[in-house]
Amino acid sequence: MTTLLVSHPASLDHLTPPGHPERPDRMRAVAQVLGESRFDTLLREEAPEGSLDLVRLCHDERYVEELRHIAPDKGLIYLDGDTSMSPGTWEAVMRGVGGAVAATEAVMSGKADNAFVAMRPPGHHAEINRPMGFCFFDHAAIAARHAQRKYGIARAAVVDFDVHHGNGTQDIFWADATMMYCSTHQMPLFPGTGASGERGEHDTIVNAPLAPNDGSARFRAAFDNLILPQLTKFAPELIVVSAGFDAHRRDPLANINLDAEDFGWVTRKLMDLAGKSAGGRIVSVLEGGYDLQGLKESVAAHVTALMGA
Ligand code: ZN
């Protein structure tokens, strides 16, 4: 099994205000754990900068142009209560897009069996025409759509186990019968979307909300009873994972009590499924995860599973 790890130091240059949970130390924690010798066999690449054409696969032209021109020369500017840009944000975001796309190309071309993209800021809250919840562009959605356009696959799926609902990915794929979006998330919680009745125009949105204080058993049941059967029926030719690790029990932003090994479990389940309809192809993109210890353990379990270990 060849697993590709895509990262870039530009991820450290997206600065957020003091005390903000989505901070550069998250990247340092991930780099530290994936630097351990048990991960020596990962194929490693730096994320290239993505193009505006790639971003336009999922986002409105006017929004892309606006965002491009408002990055500050110094300090921070706020786009909403929790989403801000620093001078390094644009490059970090565009390398996040480029990294997800490069990982997708490596997996689609067979250079790697699967891939993990360790970049920040995250992307799944970014809607077609607005930034939201720490996110600017939806890397996972862009990767999935790029795979369709460049490699002609009929169907792709984004599976999102971040503790927050990926309102952005749902918004982008709402009317797209060729894309499935599946999510487990705590409800009620930011951003407020993701009720099980939200199913998209073609019944390709699968929301499995969890209640505060749910843990491993409910999380696994949501996959076993709802998400995995729907995915099996849909038979995606590529699975993109919105890999947020903030459902870990240590995370300060939510109250779902998963352990690191739950992320290993779900990764293996998705690999089994990808083996049946997608030639094993999985591209995993980092989303949330705000307790550094929980993030390290969870990323380790996820990437270990991807490596087939
Ligand atoms: Zn999250």
Short mmCIF file of C-alpha atoms and ligand atoms in Angstrom, two decimals:
data_model
loop_
_atom_site.label_atom_id
_atom_site.label_comp_id
_atom_site.label_asym_id
_atom_site.label_seq_id
_atom_site.Cartn_x
_atom_site.Cartn_y
_atom_site.Cartn_z
CA MET A 1 0.00 0.00 0.00
CA THR A 2 1.37 3.42 -0.95
CA THR A 3 -0.05 6.31 1.05
CA LEU A 4 0.81 9.84 -0.01
CA LEU A 5 1.12 12.63 2.56
CA VAL A 6 0.71 16.14 1.15
CA SER A 7 1.62 19.17 3.26
CA HIS A 8 3.29 22.58 2.97
CA PRO A 9 4.80 25.04 5.48
CA ALA A 10 2.55 27.80 4.07
CA SER A 11 -0.15 26.23 6.29
CA LEU A 12 1.67 27.80 9.25
CA ASP A 13 1.34 31.30 7.79
CA HIS A 14 -2.45 31.57 8.04
CA LEU A 15 -2.64 33.40 11.37
CA THR A 16 -5.68 33.67 13.61
CA PRO A 17 -6.22 35.86 16.68
CA PRO A 18 -4.82 34.81 20.09
CA GLY A 19 -6.93 32.07 21.70
CA HIS A 20 -8.48 30.98 18.38
CA PRO A 21 -8.74 27.17 18.24
CA GLU A 22 -7.84 26.94 14.52
CA ARG A 23 -4.18 27.81 14.98
CA PRO A 24 -0.80 27.02 13.40
CA ASP A 25 0.12 24.70 16.31
CA ARG A 26 -2.39 22.21 14.86
CA MET A 27 -0.08 21.77 11.86
CA ARG A 28 2.96 21.41 14.09
CA ALA A 29 1.18 18.67 16.06
CA VAL A 30 0.26 16.77 12.90
CA ALA A 31 3.79 17.15 11.48
CA GLN A 32 5.27 15.92 14.73
CA VAL A 33 3.23 12.74 14.92
CA LEU A 34 3.58 11.92 11.21
CA GLY A 35 7.32 12.45 11.62
CA GLU A 36 7.57 9.38 13.86
CA SER A 37 9.43 6.40 12.43
CA ARG A 38 6.27 4.31 12.10
CA PHE A 39 5.28 6.69 9.28
CA ASP A 40 8.62 6.47 7.44
CA THR A 41 7.07 4.65 4.49
CA LEU A 42 4.69 7.49 3.62
CA LEU A 43 5.36 9.04 0.24
CA ARG A 44 5.72 12.77 0.98
CA GLU A 45 5.05 15.74 -1.30
CA GLU A 46 4.68 19.48 -0.91
CA ALA A 47 1.34 20.98 -1.87
CA PRO A 48 1.47 23.06 -5.07
CA GLU A 49 -0.62 26.24 -5.36
CA GLY A 50 -4.04 25.53 -6.82
CA SER A 51 -5.45 27.64 -9.64
CA LEU A 52 -8.51 29.88 -9.66
CA ASP A 53 -10.04 27.57 -12.28
CA LEU A 54 -10.00 24.77 -9.72
CA VAL A 55 -11.70 26.96 -7.12
CA ARG A 56 -14.38 27.91 -9.67
CA LEU A 57 -15.39 24.25 -9.93
CA CYS A 58 -17.25 24.79 -6.66
CA HIS A 59 -17.34 28.51 -5.88
CA ASP A 60 -18.97 31.56 -7.39
CA GLU A 61 -16.70 33.70 -9.57
CA ARG A 62 -17.56 36.92 -7.75
CA TYR A 63 -16.82 35.46 -4.33
CA VAL A 64 -13.46 34.12 -5.52
CA GLU A 65 -12.47 37.53 -6.91
CA GLU A 66 -13.60 39.36 -3.77
CA LEU A 67 -11.67 37.10 -1.44
CA ARG A 68 -8.58 37.34 -3.56
CA HIS A 69 -8.43 41.08 -3.21
CA ILE A 70 -9.18 41.59 0.47
CA ALA A 71 -6.23 39.81 2.11
CA PRO A 72 -4.49 42.38 4.32
CA ASP A 73 -0.82 43.41 4.01
CA LYS A 74 -0.50 43.22 7.78
CA GLY A 75 -2.65 42.28 10.76
CA LEU A 76 -5.98 40.51 10.40
CA ILE A 77 -9.27 41.29 8.71
CA TYR A 78 -12.46 39.60 9.87
CA LEU A 79 -14.93 38.09 7.40
CA ASP A 80 -17.24 36.88 10.17
CA GLY A 81 -17.01 36.40 13.94
CA ASP A 82 -14.65 33.43 13.66
CA THR A 83 -13.14 33.68 10.19
CA SER A 84 -10.25 36.04 9.54
CA MET A 85 -7.49 36.53 6.98
CA SER A 86 -3.83 37.35 7.63
CA PRO A 87 -1.21 38.19 4.97
CA GLY A 88 -0.36 34.48 4.61
CA THR A 89 -3.93 33.23 4.32
CA TRP A 90 -4.33 33.37 0.55
CA GLU A 91 -1.26 31.22 -0.13
CA ALA A 92 -2.23 28.74 2.61
CA VAL A 93 -5.74 28.42 1.17
CA MET A 94 -4.55 28.06 -2.43
CA ARG A 95 -1.99 25.43 -1.42
CA GLY A 96 -4.79 23.67 0.46
CA VAL A 97 -6.73 23.55 -2.82
CA GLY A 98 -3.64 22.55 -4.79
CA GLY A 99 -2.69 19.91 -2.24
CA ALA A 100 -6.11 18.27 -2.35
CA VAL A 101 -6.04 18.29 -6.15
CA ALA A 102 -2.47 16.94 -6.33
CA ALA A 103 -3.42 14.14 -3.94
CA THR A 104 -6.45 13.36 -6.11
CA GLU A 105 -4.31 13.20 -9.24
CA ALA A 106 -1.80 10.90 -7.53
CA VAL A 107 -4.58 8.54 -6.46
CA MET A 108 -6.49 8.67 -9.76
CA SER A 109 -3.32 8.00 -11.76
CA GLY A 110 -2.29 5.11 -9.52
CA LYS A 111 0.88 6.77 -8.23
CA ALA A 112 -0.52 6.29 -4.72
CA ASP A 113 -3.27 4.01 -3.39
CA ASN A 114 -4.63 6.70 -1.12
CA ALA A 115 -3.58 10.06 0.31
CA PHE A 116 -3.85 12.34 3.33
CA VAL A 117 -3.69 16.11 2.87
CA ALA A 118 -2.46 17.77 6.06
CA MET A 119 -3.18 21.44 5.43
CA ARG A 120 -5.06 24.25 7.14
CA PRO A 121 -7.35 26.23 7.21
CA PRO A 122 -10.16 23.67 6.80
CA GLY A 123 -12.77 23.95 4.02
CA HIS A 124 -16.10 22.21 4.59
CA HIS A 125 -18.03 25.24 5.89
CA ALA A 126 -17.19 27.40 2.83
CA GLU A 127 -20.36 27.75 0.76
CA ILE A 128 -20.64 28.48 -2.97
CA ASN A 129 -20.51 32.22 -2.39
CA ARG A 130 -19.27 32.85 1.13
CA PRO A 131 -16.58 31.96 3.67
CA MET A 132 -17.73 30.60 7.02
CA GLY A 133 -16.51 28.89 10.19
CA PHE A 134 -12.70 29.16 9.66
CA CYS A 135 -13.12 28.07 5.99
CA PHE A 136 -12.58 29.88 2.66
CA PHE A 137 -12.70 27.30 -0.15
CA ASP A 138 -14.00 23.74 0.08
CA HIS A 139 -10.93 21.63 -0.76
CA ALA A 140 -12.71 18.30 -0.46
CA ALA A 141 -15.53 19.29 -2.83
CA ILE A 142 -13.04 20.77 -5.30
CA ALA A 143 -10.98 17.56 -5.25
CA ALA A 144 -14.06 15.42 -5.94
CA ARG A 145 -15.27 17.59 -8.80
CA HIS A 146 -11.77 17.80 -10.28
CA ALA A 147 -11.61 14.00 -10.35
CA GLN A 148 -14.86 13.96 -12.34
CA ARG A 149 -13.79 16.62 -14.81
CA LYS A 150 -10.26 15.36 -15.42
CA TYR A 151 -10.72 11.60 -15.17
CA GLY A 152 -14.34 11.26 -16.28
CA ILE A 153 -15.56 9.26 -13.31
CA ALA A 154 -19.33 9.13 -13.08
CA ARG A 155 -19.82 9.39 -9.33
CA ALA A 156 -17.73 10.55 -6.35
CA ALA A 157 -18.55 10.85 -2.66
CA VAL A 158 -17.39 13.12 0.13
CA VAL A 159 -17.61 11.46 3.55
CA ASP A 160 -17.33 13.92 6.44
CA PHE A 161 -16.78 12.74 10.02
CA ASP A 162 -15.84 16.17 11.37
CA VAL A 163 -18.00 16.93 14.42
CA HIS A 164 -19.50 19.94 12.63
CA HIS A 165 -21.83 19.58 9.67
CA GLY A 166 -20.21 20.42 6.33
CA ASN A 167 -22.80 22.96 5.25
CA GLY A 168 -20.48 24.12 2.48
CA THR A 169 -20.11 20.72 0.86
CA GLN A 170 -23.85 20.16 1.20
CA ASP A 171 -24.52 23.55 -0.43
CA ILE A 172 -22.16 22.80 -3.33
CA PHE A 173 -23.50 19.29 -4.01
CA TRP A 174 -27.19 19.89 -3.14
CA ALA A 175 -28.46 19.63 -6.73
CA ASP A 176 -25.66 17.40 -8.11
CA ALA A 177 -26.87 13.84 -8.73
CA THR A 178 -23.30 12.70 -9.46
CA MET A 179 -22.02 13.53 -5.98
CA MET A 180 -22.92 11.98 -2.66
CA TYR A 181 -22.25 13.85 0.58
CA CYS A 182 -22.42 11.88 3.85
CA SER A 183 -21.88 13.41 7.28
CA THR A 184 -21.89 12.49 10.95
CA HIS A 185 -21.93 15.56 13.18
CA GLN A 186 -23.15 16.76 16.54
CA MET A 187 -26.55 18.42 16.52
CA PRO A 188 -27.36 20.95 17.85
CA LEU A 189 -24.02 22.60 17.13
CA PHE A 190 -22.49 25.10 14.69
CA PRO A 191 -23.42 25.59 11.84
CA GLY A 192 -26.98 24.37 12.58
CA THR A 193 -27.56 22.50 9.29
CA GLY A 194 -27.42 18.73 8.77
CA ALA A 195 -30.81 17.42 9.92
CA SER A 196 -31.58 13.95 8.60
CA GLY A 197 -34.39 15.38 6.44
CA GLU A 198 -31.89 17.44 4.39
CA ARG A 199 -31.33 15.02 1.51
CA GLY A 200 -30.59 17.11 -1.58
CA GLU A 201 -32.51 17.34 -4.83
CA HIS A 202 -31.54 13.82 -5.86
CA ASP A 203 -31.43 12.09 -2.48
CA THR A 204 -27.61 12.10 -2.51
CA ILE A 205 -27.14 13.99 0.76
CA VAL A 206 -26.97 11.64 3.76
CA ASN A 207 -26.98 13.34 7.15
CA ALA A 208 -26.59 11.31 10.34
CA PRO A 209 -26.70 13.77 13.24
CA LEU A 210 -25.43 12.65 16.66
CA ALA A 211 -26.59 13.99 20.03
CA PRO A 212 -24.27 15.64 22.56
CA ASN A 213 -22.47 12.98 24.63
CA ASP A 214 -22.91 10.26 22.02
CA GLY A 215 -19.78 8.18 21.62
CA SER A 216 -18.26 5.31 19.74
CA ALA A 217 -21.35 3.06 19.63
CA ARG A 218 -23.68 5.70 18.12
CA PHE A 219 -20.99 6.90 15.72
CA ARG A 220 -20.32 3.40 14.45
CA ALA A 221 -24.03 2.63 14.22
CA ALA A 222 -24.55 5.76 12.07
CA PHE A 223 -22.00 4.41 9.62
CA ASP A 224 -23.12 0.77 9.76
CA ASN A 225 -26.85 1.45 9.53
CA LEU A 226 -27.10 4.52 7.31
CA ILE A 227 -23.98 5.91 5.67
CA LEU A 228 -22.22 2.73 4.53
CA PRO A 229 -25.38 1.17 3.02
CA GLN A 230 -26.19 4.42 1.14
CA LEU A 231 -22.62 4.67 -0.10
CA THR A 232 -22.61 1.04 -1.20
CA LYS A 233 -25.74 1.67 -3.26
CA PHE A 234 -24.30 4.84 -4.79
CA ALA A 235 -21.04 3.04 -5.71
CA PRO A 236 -18.69 6.03 -5.86
CA GLU A 237 -15.57 5.71 -8.01
CA LEU A 238 -13.62 7.94 -5.61
CA ILE A 239 -14.10 8.67 -1.91
CA VAL A 240 -12.91 12.00 -0.56
CA VAL A 241 -12.86 12.17 3.22
CA SER A 242 -13.44 15.43 5.07
CA ALA A 243 -11.30 14.25 7.95
CA GLY A 244 -12.04 16.37 10.98
CA PHE A 245 -10.98 14.99 14.34
CA ASP A 246 -13.01 17.26 16.61
CA ALA A 247 -15.39 14.44 17.56
CA HIS A 248 -12.51 13.17 19.74
CA ARG A 249 -13.49 13.15 23.42
CA ARG A 250 -10.77 15.68 24.32
CA ASP A 251 -11.89 18.30 21.78
CA PRO A 252 -12.95 21.64 23.30
CA LEU A 253 -15.47 22.62 20.58
CA ALA A 254 -17.93 19.73 20.84
CA ASN A 255 -19.23 16.93 23.03
CA ILE A 256 -18.92 13.70 21.05
CA ASN A 257 -16.81 11.15 22.87
CA LEU A 258 -14.83 9.31 20.22
CA ASP A 259 -11.44 7.72 20.80
CA ALA A 260 -8.63 7.75 18.27
CA GLU A 261 -9.36 4.15 17.33
CA ASP A 262 -12.86 5.11 16.14
CA PHE A 263 -11.17 7.10 13.39
CA GLY A 264 -9.10 4.05 12.50
CA TRP A 265 -12.28 1.97 12.41
CA VAL A 266 -14.18 4.30 10.10
CA THR A 267 -11.15 4.64 7.83
CA ARG A 268 -10.96 0.85 7.40
CA LYS A 269 -14.69 0.66 6.69
CA LEU A 270 -14.34 3.32 3.98
CA MET A 271 -11.32 1.50 2.54
CA ASP A 272 -13.34 -1.74 2.30
CA LEU A 273 -16.09 0.12 0.52
CA ALA A 274 -13.66 1.95 -1.79
CA GLY A 275 -12.16 -1.43 -2.62
CA LYS A 276 -15.48 -2.54 -4.07
CA SER A 277 -16.49 0.42 -6.27
CA ALA A 278 -13.55 2.84 -6.36
CA GLY A 279 -10.48 0.70 -6.94
CA GLY A 280 -9.56 1.53 -3.34
CA ARG A 281 -9.17 5.23 -4.16
CA ILE A 282 -9.42 7.49 -1.08
CA VAL A 283 -8.26 11.07 -0.73
CA SER A 284 -8.49 12.36 2.82
CA VAL A 285 -8.38 16.07 3.58
CA LEU A 286 -7.82 17.45 7.08
CA GLU A 287 -10.69 19.55 8.42
CA GLY A 288 -11.07 20.25 12.19
CA GLY A 289 -9.53 18.88 15.38
CA TYR A 290 -8.64 21.40 18.07
CA ASP A 291 -7.16 19.49 21.00
CA LEU A 292 -3.55 18.91 20.01
CA GLN A 293 -3.19 15.60 21.84
CA GLY A 294 -6.51 14.30 20.51
CA LEU A 295 -5.58 15.51 17.03
CA LYS A 296 -2.23 13.73 17.09
CA GLU A 297 -3.66 10.42 18.26
CA SER A 298 -6.55 10.58 15.82
CA VAL A 299 -4.44 11.52 12.77
CA ALA A 300 -2.07 8.68 13.69
CA ALA A 301 -4.93 6.18 13.82
CA HIS A 302 -6.42 7.47 10.54
CA VAL A 303 -3.14 7.47 8.59
CA THR A 304 -2.09 4.09 10.05
CA ALA A 305 -5.33 2.65 8.69
CA LEU A 306 -4.78 4.28 5.29
CA MET A 307 -1.34 2.64 5.18
CA GLY A 308 -3.02 -0.72 5.57
CA ALA A 309 -1.38 -1.35 8.92
ZN ZN B 1 -15.24 20.78 12.94
#
